[in-house]
Amino acid sequence: MLVAAWRESEAEIRQAFGLLVSAEKRLKETFKPDSYLFDLSRTDSRYRRYEDPDELLRELRKDVWRVLIDRMELRRILSVKRNEELNRQIETGKDLPDIDEAQILAMSIFALKPSSCLAVAGSGASDALGN
């Protein structure tokens, strides 16, 4: 259910971004081509590039992993050091695995055989727990 929700949402976001690019282009061409007006990426003095949904999807991927980790209560078994490493890994988004059934299953057995915070294989549970 979680993976299906992610996949469907990701596809819809990609489609929506394409629609926004098309609408922005049409508005600019029709109303005022050489203006900052009708720039749909302008929000609260920040800019979002709707030509490329990957930025938003990267942020959403981090949010999904935060929720999954919380739901599996993995932080309870990690040392303070490993929790800090996990926080950094999620915050930077570096090496975050795909959101799919295999990765979620791997995370569910994380305490038994982790090699890094969000990847499975390799070292023993005592390393993951900071022991």
mmCIF file of N, CA and C in Angstrom:
data_model
loop_
_atom_site.group_PDB
_atom_site.id
_atom_site.type_symbol
_atom_site.label_atom_id
_atom_site.label_comp_id
_atom_site.label_asym_id
_atom_site.label_seq_id
_atom_site.Cartn_x
_atom_site.Cartn_y
_atom_site.Cartn_z
ATOM 1 N N MET A 1 0.811 -1.183 0.000
ATOM 2 C CA MET A 1 0.000 0.000 0.000
ATOM 3 C C MET A 1 0.868 1.265 0.000
ATOM 4 N N LEU A 2 1.906 1.294 0.815
ATOM 5 C CA LEU A 2 2.778 2.473 0.877
ATOM 6 C C LEU A 2 3.531 2.672 -0.431
ATOM 7 N N VAL A 3 4.067 1.587 -0.970
ATOM 8 C CA VAL A 3 4.827 1.677 -2.222
ATOM 9 C C VAL A 3 3.904 2.090 -3.365
ATOM 10 N N ALA A 4 2.726 1.514 -3.419
ATOM 11 C CA ALA A 4 1.778 1.876 -4.474
ATOM 12 C C ALA A 4 1.401 3.353 -4.376
ATOM 13 N N ALA A 5 1.200 3.842 -3.161
ATOM 14 C CA ALA A 5 0.871 5.263 -2.978
ATOM 15 C C ALA A 5 2.016 6.138 -3.456
ATOM 16 N N TRP A 6 3.253 5.748 -3.152
ATOM 17 C CA TRP A 6 4.416 6.516 -3.606
ATOM 18 C C TRP A 6 4.492 6.524 -5.132
ATOM 19 N N ARG A 7 4.402 5.361 -5.740
ATOM 20 C CA ARG A 7 4.534 5.261 -7.199
ATOM 21 C C ARG A 7 3.453 6.074 -7.914
ATOM 22 N N GLU A 8 2.212 5.973 -7.440
ATOM 23 C CA GLU A 8 1.121 6.715 -8.063
ATOM 24 C C GLU A 8 1.325 8.222 -7.882
ATOM 25 N N SER A 9 1.743 8.634 -6.690
ATOM 26 C CA SER A 9 1.983 10.059 -6.426
ATOM 27 C C SER A 9 3.123 10.586 -7.271
ATOM 28 N N GLU A 10 4.202 9.820 -7.390
ATOM 29 C CA GLU A 10 5.341 10.242 -8.199
ATOM 30 C C GLU A 10 4.920 10.455 -9.655
ATOM 31 N N ALA A 11 4.149 9.529 -10.198
ATOM 32 C CA ALA A 11 3.689 9.652 -11.586
ATOM 33 C C ALA A 11 2.796 10.877 -11.764
ATOM 34 N N GLU A 12 1.908 11.120 -10.811
ATOM 35 C CA GLU A 12 1.029 12.279 -10.896
ATOM 36 C C GLU A 12 1.804 13.587 -10.802
ATOM 37 N N ILE A 13 2.819 13.631 -9.940
ATOM 38 C CA ILE A 13 3.638 14.842 -9.801
ATOM 39 C C ILE A 13 4.371 15.124 -11.106
ATOM 40 N N ARG A 14 4.936 14.085 -11.710
ATOM 41 C CA ARG A 14 5.632 14.282 -12.984
ATOM 42 C C ARG A 14 4.666 14.802 -14.054
ATOM 43 N N GLN A 15 3.468 14.250 -14.100
ATOM 44 C CA GLN A 15 2.467 14.708 -15.061
ATOM 45 C C GLN A 15 2.055 16.150 -14.748
ATOM 46 N N ALA A 16 1.852 16.449 -13.482
ATOM 47 C CA ALA A 16 1.432 17.800 -13.084
ATOM 48 C C ALA A 16 2.496 18.837 -13.431
ATOM 49 N N PHE A 17 3.755 18.499 -13.219
ATOM 50 C CA PHE A 17 4.828 19.438 -13.557
ATOM 51 C C PHE A 17 4.812 19.735 -15.055
ATOM 52 N N GLY A 18 4.598 18.725 -15.860
ATOM 53 C CA GLY A 18 4.512 18.934 -17.303
ATOM 54 C C GLY A 18 3.363 19.854 -17.670
ATOM 55 N N LEU A 19 2.228 19.689 -17.021
ATOM 56 C CA LEU A 19 1.076 20.552 -17.267
ATOM 57 C C LEU A 19 1.367 21.991 -16.852
ATOM 58 N N LEU A 20 2.075 22.172 -15.737
ATOM 59 C CA LEU A 20 2.430 23.521 -15.286
ATOM 60 C C LEU A 20 3.352 24.217 -16.280
ATOM 61 N N VAL A 21 4.315 23.496 -16.807
ATOM 62 C CA VAL A 21 5.228 24.075 -17.797
ATOM 63 C C VAL A 21 4.444 24.524 -19.021
ATOM 64 N N SER A 22 3.532 23.689 -19.481
ATOM 65 C CA SER A 22 2.723 24.017 -20.654
ATOM 66 C C SER A 22 1.836 25.233 -20.394
ATOM 67 N N ALA A 23 1.198 25.288 -19.233
ATOM 68 C CA ALA A 23 0.325 26.416 -18.894
ATOM 69 C C ALA A 23 1.125 27.707 -18.777
ATOM 70 N N GLU A 24 2.285 27.641 -18.128
ATOM 71 C CA GLU A 24 3.126 28.832 -17.986
ATOM 72 C C GLU A 24 3.549 29.361 -19.355
ATOM 73 N N LYS A 25 3.963 28.485 -20.226
ATOM 74 C CA LYS A 25 4.393 28.888 -21.567
ATOM 75 C C LYS A 25 3.251 29.567 -22.323
ATOM 76 N N ARG A 26 2.074 28.973 -22.253
ATOM 77 C CA ARG A 26 0.924 29.536 -22.945
ATOM 78 C C ARG A 26 0.570 30.914 -22.378
ATOM 79 N N LEU A 27 0.570 31.068 -21.061
ATOM 80 C CA LEU A 27 0.260 32.365 -20.437
ATOM 81 C C LEU A 27 1.272 33.430 -20.839
ATOM 82 N N LYS A 28 2.548 33.085 -20.786
ATOM 83 C CA LYS A 28 3.585 34.062 -21.147
ATOM 84 C C LYS A 28 3.483 34.456 -22.615
ATOM 85 N N GLU A 29 3.330 33.478 -23.496
ATOM 86 C CA GLU A 29 3.242 33.770 -24.928
ATOM 87 C C GLU A 29 2.012 34.622 -25.238
ATOM 88 N N THR A 30 0.929 34.362 -24.564
ATOM 89 C CA THR A 30 -0.328 35.056 -24.837
ATOM 90 C C THR A 30 -0.381 36.449 -24.230
ATOM 91 N N PHE A 31 0.085 36.585 -22.993
ATOM 92 C CA PHE A 31 -0.110 37.837 -22.280
ATOM 93 C C PHE A 31 1.102 38.760 -22.253
ATOM 94 N N LYS A 32 2.267 38.237 -21.954
ATOM 95 C CA LYS A 32 3.427 39.111 -21.818
ATOM 96 C C LYS A 32 4.700 38.278 -21.888
ATOM 97 N N PRO A 33 5.199 38.022 -23.088
ATOM 98 C CA PRO A 33 6.335 37.113 -23.257
ATOM 99 C C PRO A 33 7.627 37.554 -22.558
ATOM 100 N N ASP A 34 7.898 38.840 -22.477
ATOM 101 C CA ASP A 34 9.174 39.318 -21.933
ATOM 102 C C ASP A 34 9.013 39.833 -20.509
ATOM 103 N N SER A 35 8.336 39.100 -19.684
ATOM 104 C CA SER A 35 8.069 39.569 -18.329
ATOM 105 C C SER A 35 8.266 38.444 -17.329
ATOM 106 N N TYR A 36 8.462 38.840 -16.094
ATOM 107 C CA TYR A 36 8.518 37.854 -15.025
ATOM 108 C C TYR A 36 7.120 37.414 -14.633
ATOM 109 N N LEU A 37 6.106 38.111 -15.112
ATOM 110 C CA LEU A 37 4.735 37.740 -14.805
ATOM 111 C C LEU A 37 4.429 36.350 -15.343
ATOM 112 N N PHE A 38 3.556 35.688 -14.701
ATOM 113 C CA PHE A 38 3.113 34.341 -15.058
ATOM 114 C C PHE A 38 4.209 33.292 -14.852
ATOM 115 N N ASP A 39 5.161 33.612 -14.012
ATOM 116 C CA ASP A 39 6.208 32.645 -13.659
ATOM 117 C C ASP A 39 5.658 31.773 -12.535
ATOM 118 N N LEU A 40 5.187 30.606 -12.877
ATOM 119 C CA LEU A 40 4.539 29.723 -11.904
ATOM 120 C C LEU A 40 5.501 29.145 -10.878
ATOM 121 N N SER A 41 6.785 29.303 -11.103
ATOM 122 C CA SER A 41 7.753 28.760 -10.150
ATOM 123 C C SER A 41 8.043 29.732 -9.012
ATOM 124 N N ARG A 42 7.513 30.927 -9.083
ATOM 125 C CA ARG A 42 7.740 31.935 -8.049
ATOM 126 C C ARG A 42 6.801 31.687 -6.872
ATOM 127 N N THR A 43 7.349 31.426 -5.704
ATOM 128 C CA THR A 43 6.543 31.237 -4.501
ATOM 129 C C THR A 43 7.295 31.793 -3.310
ATOM 130 N N ASP A 44 6.691 32.725 -2.599
ATOM 131 C CA ASP A 44 7.288 33.287 -1.377
ATOM 132 C C ASP A 44 8.751 33.656 -1.556
ATOM 133 N N SER A 45 9.063 34.380 -2.591
ATOM 134 C CA SER A 45 10.423 34.808 -2.941
ATOM 135 C C SER A 45 11.400 33.660 -3.167
ATOM 136 N N ARG A 46 10.891 32.462 -3.327
ATOM 137 C CA ARG A 46 11.718 31.327 -3.713
ATOM 138 C C ARG A 46 11.256 30.863 -5.082
ATOM 139 N N TYR A 47 12.114 30.175 -5.762
ATOM 140 C CA TYR A 47 11.764 29.715 -7.105
ATOM 141 C C TYR A 47 11.829 28.199 -7.182
ATOM 142 N N ARG A 48 10.892 27.620 -7.846
ATOM 143 C CA ARG A 48 10.873 26.186 -8.092
ATOM 144 C C ARG A 48 10.857 25.997 -9.592
ATOM 145 N N ARG A 49 11.676 25.125 -10.081
ATOM 146 C CA ARG A 49 11.733 24.856 -11.518
ATOM 147 C C ARG A 49 10.770 23.719 -11.842
ATOM 148 N N TYR A 50 9.686 24.057 -12.516
ATOM 149 C CA TYR A 50 8.696 23.048 -12.853
ATOM 150 C C TYR A 50 9.068 22.238 -14.085
ATOM 151 N N GLU A 51 10.158 22.616 -14.756
ATOM 152 C CA GLU A 51 10.599 21.812 -15.883
ATOM 153 C C GLU A 51 11.159 20.482 -15.403
ATOM 154 N N ASP A 52 11.581 20.439 -14.155
ATOM 155 C CA ASP A 52 12.257 19.267 -13.622
ATOM 156 C C ASP A 52 11.658 18.894 -12.278
ATOM 157 N N PRO A 53 10.803 17.882 -12.220
ATOM 158 C CA PRO A 53 10.171 17.499 -10.956
ATOM 159 C C PRO A 53 11.116 16.796 -9.985
ATOM 160 N N ASP A 54 12.345 16.491 -10.422
ATOM 161 C CA ASP A 54 13.254 15.708 -9.585
ATOM 162 C C ASP A 54 13.576 16.382 -8.256
ATOM 163 N N GLU A 55 13.675 17.715 -8.233
ATOM 164 C CA GLU A 55 13.969 18.409 -6.972
ATOM 165 C C GLU A 55 12.878 18.132 -5.938
ATOM 166 N N LEU A 56 11.636 18.318 -6.336
ATOM 167 C CA LEU A 56 10.528 18.063 -5.419
ATOM 168 C C LEU A 56 10.462 16.584 -5.051
ATOM 169 N N LEU A 57 10.662 15.705 -6.016
ATOM 170 C CA LEU A 57 10.605 14.276 -5.734
ATOM 171 C C LEU A 57 11.719 13.847 -4.787
ATOM 172 N N ARG A 58 12.889 14.471 -4.872
ATOM 173 C CA ARG A 58 13.973 14.178 -3.917
ATOM 174 C C ARG A 58 13.544 14.539 -2.503
ATOM 175 N N GLU A 59 12.907 15.702 -2.357
ATOM 176 C CA GLU A 59 12.432 16.121 -1.040
ATOM 177 C C GLU A 59 11.345 15.180 -0.524
ATOM 178 N N LEU A 60 10.451 14.786 -1.401
ATOM 179 C CA LEU A 60 9.384 13.872 -0.991
ATOM 180 C C LEU A 60 9.937 12.499 -0.625
ATOM 181 N N ARG A 61 10.957 12.048 -1.365
ATOM 182 C CA ARG A 61 11.584 10.756 -1.046
ATOM 183 C C ARG A 61 12.157 10.778 0.374
ATOM 184 N N LYS A 62 12.780 11.896 0.745
ATOM 185 C CA LYS A 62 13.312 12.018 2.108
ATOM 186 C C LYS A 62 12.175 11.943 3.128
ATOM 187 N N ASP A 63 11.069 12.611 2.834
ATOM 188 C CA ASP A 63 9.920 12.579 3.740
ATOM 189 C C ASP A 63 9.357 11.171 3.887
ATOM 190 N N VAL A 64 9.278 10.445 2.764
ATOM 191 C CA VAL A 64 8.761 9.078 2.809
ATOM 192 C C VAL A 64 9.653 8.210 3.683
ATOM 193 N N TRP A 65 10.984 8.323 3.521
ATOM 194 C CA TRP A 65 11.878 7.514 4.348
ATOM 195 C C TRP A 65 11.762 7.884 5.824
ATOM 196 N N ARG A 66 11.587 9.160 6.115
ATOM 197 C CA ARG A 66 11.395 9.569 7.522
ATOM 198 C C ARG A 66 10.184 8.856 8.120
ATOM 199 N N VAL A 67 9.086 8.860 7.383
ATOM 200 C CA VAL A 67 7.857 8.237 7.875
ATOM 201 C C VAL A 67 8.032 6.728 8.008
ATOM 202 N N LEU A 68 8.619 6.095 7.002
ATOM 203 C CA LEU A 68 8.818 4.642 7.066
ATOM 204 C C LEU A 68 9.675 4.248 8.266
ATOM 205 N N ILE A 69 10.740 4.972 8.486
ATOM 206 C CA ILE A 69 11.631 4.672 9.616
ATOM 207 C C ILE A 69 10.896 4.863 10.936
ATOM 208 N N ASP A 70 10.101 5.922 11.018
ATOM 209 C CA ASP A 70 9.319 6.148 12.239
ATOM 210 C C ASP A 70 8.289 5.044 12.447
ATOM 211 N N ARG A 71 7.603 4.653 11.381
ATOM 212 C CA ARG A 71 6.582 3.609 11.507
ATOM 213 C C ARG A 71 7.175 2.275 11.915
ATOM 214 N N MET A 72 8.392 1.997 11.464
ATOM 215 C CA MET A 72 9.051 0.744 11.833
ATOM 216 C C MET A 72 9.768 0.853 13.177
ATOM 217 N N GLU A 73 9.765 2.058 13.741
ATOM 218 C CA GLU A 73 10.384 2.320 15.049
ATOM 219 C C GLU A 73 11.853 1.898 15.082
ATOM 220 N N LEU A 74 12.545 2.118 13.992
ATOM 221 C CA LEU A 74 13.951 1.716 13.912
ATOM 222 C C LEU A 74 14.849 2.557 14.809
ATOM 223 N N ARG A 75 14.476 3.785 15.037
ATOM 224 C CA ARG A 75 15.328 4.662 15.845
ATOM 225 C C ARG A 75 15.493 4.156 17.275
ATOM 226 N N ARG A 76 14.516 3.416 17.749
ATOM 227 C CA ARG A 76 14.580 2.914 19.132
ATOM 228 C C ARG A 76 15.738 1.953 19.340
ATOM 229 N N ILE A 77 16.160 1.277 18.286
ATOM 230 C CA ILE A 77 17.226 0.281 18.440
ATOM 231 C C ILE A 77 18.596 0.824 18.059
ATOM 232 N N LEU A 78 18.650 2.062 17.572
ATOM 233 C CA LEU A 78 19.917 2.640 17.132
ATOM 234 C C LEU A 78 20.587 3.418 18.261
ATOM 235 N N SER A 79 21.898 3.441 18.220
ATOM 236 C CA SER A 79 22.639 4.273 19.155
ATOM 237 C C SER A 79 22.435 5.735 18.775
ATOM 238 N N VAL A 80 22.824 6.623 19.658
ATOM 239 C CA VAL A 80 22.731 8.058 19.377
ATOM 240 C C VAL A 80 23.544 8.388 18.129
ATOM 241 N N LYS A 81 24.735 7.815 18.033
ATOM 242 C CA LYS A 81 25.604 8.072 16.881
ATOM 243 C C LYS A 81 24.943 7.623 15.581
ATOM 244 N N ARG A 82 24.376 6.414 15.559
ATOM 245 C CA ARG A 82 23.733 5.913 14.342
ATOM 246 C C ARG A 82 22.484 6.719 13.996
ATOM 247 N N ASN A 83 21.759 7.194 15.010
ATOM 248 C CA ASN A 83 20.609 8.062 14.752
ATOM 249 C C ASN A 83 21.059 9.357 14.089
ATOM 250 N N GLU A 84 22.156 9.911 14.561
ATOM 251 C CA GLU A 84 22.686 11.137 13.956
ATOM 252 C C GLU A 84 23.118 10.885 12.516
ATOM 253 N N GLU A 85 23.762 9.753 12.260
ATOM 254 C CA GLU A 85 24.165 9.405 10.897
ATOM 255 C C GLU A 85 22.944 9.239 9.995
ATOM 256 N N LEU A 86 21.932 8.589 10.518
ATOM 257 C CA LEU A 86 20.693 8.394 9.754
ATOM 258 C C LEU A 86 20.049 9.743 9.444
ATOM 259 N N ASN A 87 20.009 10.619 10.428
ATOM 260 C CA ASN A 87 19.456 11.968 10.208
ATOM 261 C C ASN A 87 20.213 12.695 9.105
ATOM 262 N N ARG A 88 21.544 12.627 9.142
ATOM 263 C CA ARG A 88 22.356 13.289 8.107
ATOM 264 C C ARG A 88 22.094 12.680 6.732
ATOM 265 N N GLN A 89 22.019 11.359 6.684
ATOM 266 C CA GLN A 89 21.798 10.687 5.401
ATOM 267 C C GLN A 89 20.451 11.089 4.811
ATOM 268 N N ILE A 90 19.431 11.136 5.620
ATOM 269 C CA ILE A 90 18.116 11.531 5.114
ATOM 270 C C ILE A 90 18.126 13.004 4.733
ATOM 271 N N GLU A 91 18.708 13.842 5.552
ATOM 272 C CA GLU A 91 18.714 15.282 5.266
ATOM 273 C C GLU A 91 19.425 15.597 3.953
ATOM 274 N N THR A 92 20.551 14.949 3.712
ATOM 275 C CA THR A 92 21.282 15.205 2.469
ATOM 276 C C THR A 92 20.642 14.472 1.286
ATOM 277 N N GLY A 93 19.928 13.379 1.577
ATOM 278 C CA GLY A 93 19.327 12.584 0.513
ATOM 279 C C GLY A 93 20.334 11.705 -0.200
ATOM 280 N N LYS A 94 21.569 11.705 0.279
ATOM 281 C CA LYS A 94 22.628 10.943 -0.383
ATOM 282 C C LYS A 94 22.421 9.445 -0.186
ATOM 283 N N ASP A 95 22.466 8.725 -1.298
ATOM 284 C CA ASP A 95 22.367 7.262 -1.303
ATOM 285 C C ASP A 95 21.052 6.735 -0.744
ATOM 286 N N LEU A 96 19.987 7.513 -0.817
ATOM 287 C CA LEU A 96 18.698 6.981 -0.386
ATOM 288 C C LEU A 96 18.236 5.940 -1.395
ATOM 289 N N PRO A 97 17.832 4.780 -0.921
ATOM 290 C CA PRO A 97 17.380 3.744 -1.850
ATOM 291 C C PRO A 97 16.003 4.083 -2.423
ATOM 292 N N ASP A 98 15.639 3.360 -3.458
ATOM 293 C CA ASP A 98 14.306 3.506 -4.027
ATOM 294 C C ASP A 98 13.267 3.134 -2.985
ATOM 295 N N ILE A 99 12.073 3.622 -3.194
ATOM 296 C CA ILE A 99 10.968 3.262 -2.320
ATOM 297 C C ILE A 99 10.223 2.135 -3.010
ATOM 298 N N ASP A 100 10.524 0.929 -2.574
ATOM 299 C CA ASP A 100 9.858 -0.243 -3.141
ATOM 300 C C ASP A 100 9.778 -1.329 -2.077
ATOM 301 N N GLU A 101 9.058 -2.384 -2.403
ATOM 302 C CA GLU A 101 8.817 -3.450 -1.434
ATOM 303 C C GLU A 101 10.116 -4.064 -0.922
ATOM 304 N N ALA A 102 11.068 -4.260 -1.812
ATOM 305 C CA ALA A 102 12.333 -4.887 -1.418
ATOM 306 C C ALA A 102 13.079 -4.031 -0.401
ATOM 307 N N GLN A 103 13.113 -2.729 -0.622
ATOM 308 C CA GLN A 103 13.819 -1.852 0.313
ATOM 309 C C GLN A 103 13.102 -1.776 1.655
ATOM 310 N N ILE A 104 11.782 -1.760 1.626
ATOM 311 C CA ILE A 104 11.034 -1.712 2.890
ATOM 312 C C ILE A 104 11.234 -3.003 3.670
ATOM 313 N N LEU A 105 11.232 -4.125 2.972
ATOM 314 C CA LEU A 105 11.510 -5.402 3.631
ATOM 315 C C LEU A 105 12.929 -5.391 4.202
ATOM 316 N N ALA A 106 13.874 -4.886 3.419
ATOM 317 C CA ALA A 106 15.257 -4.810 3.888
ATOM 318 C C ALA A 106 15.357 -3.949 5.143
ATOM 319 N N MET A 107 14.622 -2.851 5.160
ATOM 320 C CA MET A 107 14.646 -1.982 6.340
ATOM 321 C C MET A 107 14.016 -2.667 7.544
ATOM 322 N N SER A 108 13.045 -3.529 7.308
ATOM 323 C CA SER A 108 12.401 -4.211 8.429
ATOM 324 C C SER A 108 13.343 -5.197 9.100
ATOM 325 N N ILE A 109 14.364 -5.684 8.369
ATOM 326 C CA ILE A 109 15.356 -6.578 8.977
ATOM 327 C C ILE A 109 16.674 -5.843 9.227
ATOM 328 N N PHE A 110 16.616 -4.541 9.142
ATOM 329 C CA PHE A 110 17.792 -3.676 9.291
ATOM 330 C C PHE A 110 18.596 -3.988 10.548
ATOM 331 N N ALA A 111 17.926 -4.177 11.662
ATOM 332 C CA ALA A 111 18.627 -4.395 12.928
ATOM 333 C C ALA A 111 19.435 -5.693 12.917
ATOM 334 N N LEU A 112 19.082 -6.609 12.043
ATOM 335 C CA LEU A 112 19.781 -7.887 12.012
ATOM 336 C C LEU A 112 21.035 -7.881 11.158
ATOM 337 N N LYS A 113 21.029 -7.120 10.050
ATOM 338 C CA LYS A 113 22.165 -7.203 9.138
ATOM 339 C C LYS A 113 22.319 -5.924 8.316
ATOM 340 N N PRO A 114 22.637 -4.785 8.919
ATOM 341 C CA PRO A 114 22.791 -3.543 8.157
ATOM 342 C C PRO A 114 24.225 -3.323 7.695
ATOM 343 N N SER A 115 24.378 -2.511 6.667
ATOM 344 C CA SER A 115 25.718 -2.054 6.281
ATOM 345 C C SER A 115 25.781 -0.536 6.318
ATOM 346 N N SER A 116 24.647 0.108 6.204
ATOM 347 C CA SER A 116 24.561 1.548 6.394
ATOM 348 C C SER A 116 23.146 1.846 6.832
ATOM 349 N N CYS A 117 22.878 3.073 7.128
ATOM 350 C CA CYS A 117 21.571 3.424 7.665
ATOM 351 C C CYS A 117 20.436 3.041 6.745
ATOM 352 N N LEU A 118 20.590 3.274 5.454
ATOM 353 C CA LEU A 118 19.493 2.985 4.537
ATOM 354 C C LEU A 118 19.920 2.067 3.403
ATOM 355 N N ALA A 119 20.715 1.096 3.703
ATOM 356 C CA ALA A 119 21.059 0.068 2.725
ATOM 357 C C ALA A 119 21.328 -1.203 3.512
ATOM 358 N N VAL A 120 20.990 -2.319 2.961
ATOM 359 C CA VAL A 120 21.118 -3.569 3.698
ATOM 360 C C VAL A 120 22.125 -4.483 3.025
ATOM 361 N N ALA A 121 22.916 -5.190 3.849
ATOM 362 C CA ALA A 121 23.914 -6.198 3.478
ATOM 363 C C ALA A 121 25.206 -5.856 4.152
ATOM 364 N N GLY A 122 25.920 -6.828 4.587
ATOM 365 C CA GLY A 122 27.239 -6.551 5.112
ATOM 366 C C GLY A 122 27.411 -6.832 6.580
ATOM 367 N N SER A 123 27.637 -5.792 7.386
ATOM 368 C CA SER A 123 28.050 -5.944 8.779
ATOM 369 C C SER A 123 26.934 -6.415 9.683
ATOM 370 N N GLY A 124 27.282 -6.662 10.940
ATOM 371 C CA GLY A 124 26.319 -7.197 11.892
ATOM 372 C C GLY A 124 25.528 -6.145 12.616
ATOM 373 N N ALA A 125 24.530 -6.604 13.381
ATOM 374 C CA ALA A 125 23.621 -5.707 14.098
ATOM 375 C C ALA A 125 24.367 -4.857 15.123
ATOM 376 N N SER A 126 25.422 -5.380 15.724
ATOM 377 C CA SER A 126 26.118 -4.601 16.749
ATOM 378 C C SER A 126 26.739 -3.348 16.148
ATOM 379 N N ASP A 127 27.192 -3.409 14.889
ATOM 380 C CA ASP A 127 27.719 -2.216 14.221
ATOM 381 C C ASP A 127 26.618 -1.188 14.006
ATOM 382 N N ALA A 128 25.458 -1.636 13.594
ATOM 383 C CA ALA A 128 24.339 -0.720 13.325
ATOM 384 C C ALA A 128 23.872 -0.059 14.591
ATOM 385 N N LEU A 129 23.976 -0.772 15.699
ATOM 386 C CA LEU A 129 23.505 -0.231 16.957
ATOM 387 C C LEU A 129 24.560 0.644 17.620
ATOM 388 N N GLY A 130 25.702 0.748 17.010
ATOM 389 C CA GLY A 130 26.767 1.574 17.543
ATOM 390 C C GLY A 130 27.584 0.887 18.612
ATOM 391 N N ASN A 131 27.512 -0.424 18.664
ATOM 392 C CA ASN A 131 28.249 -1.195 19.675
ATOM 393 C C ASN A 131 29.598 -1.614 19.155
#
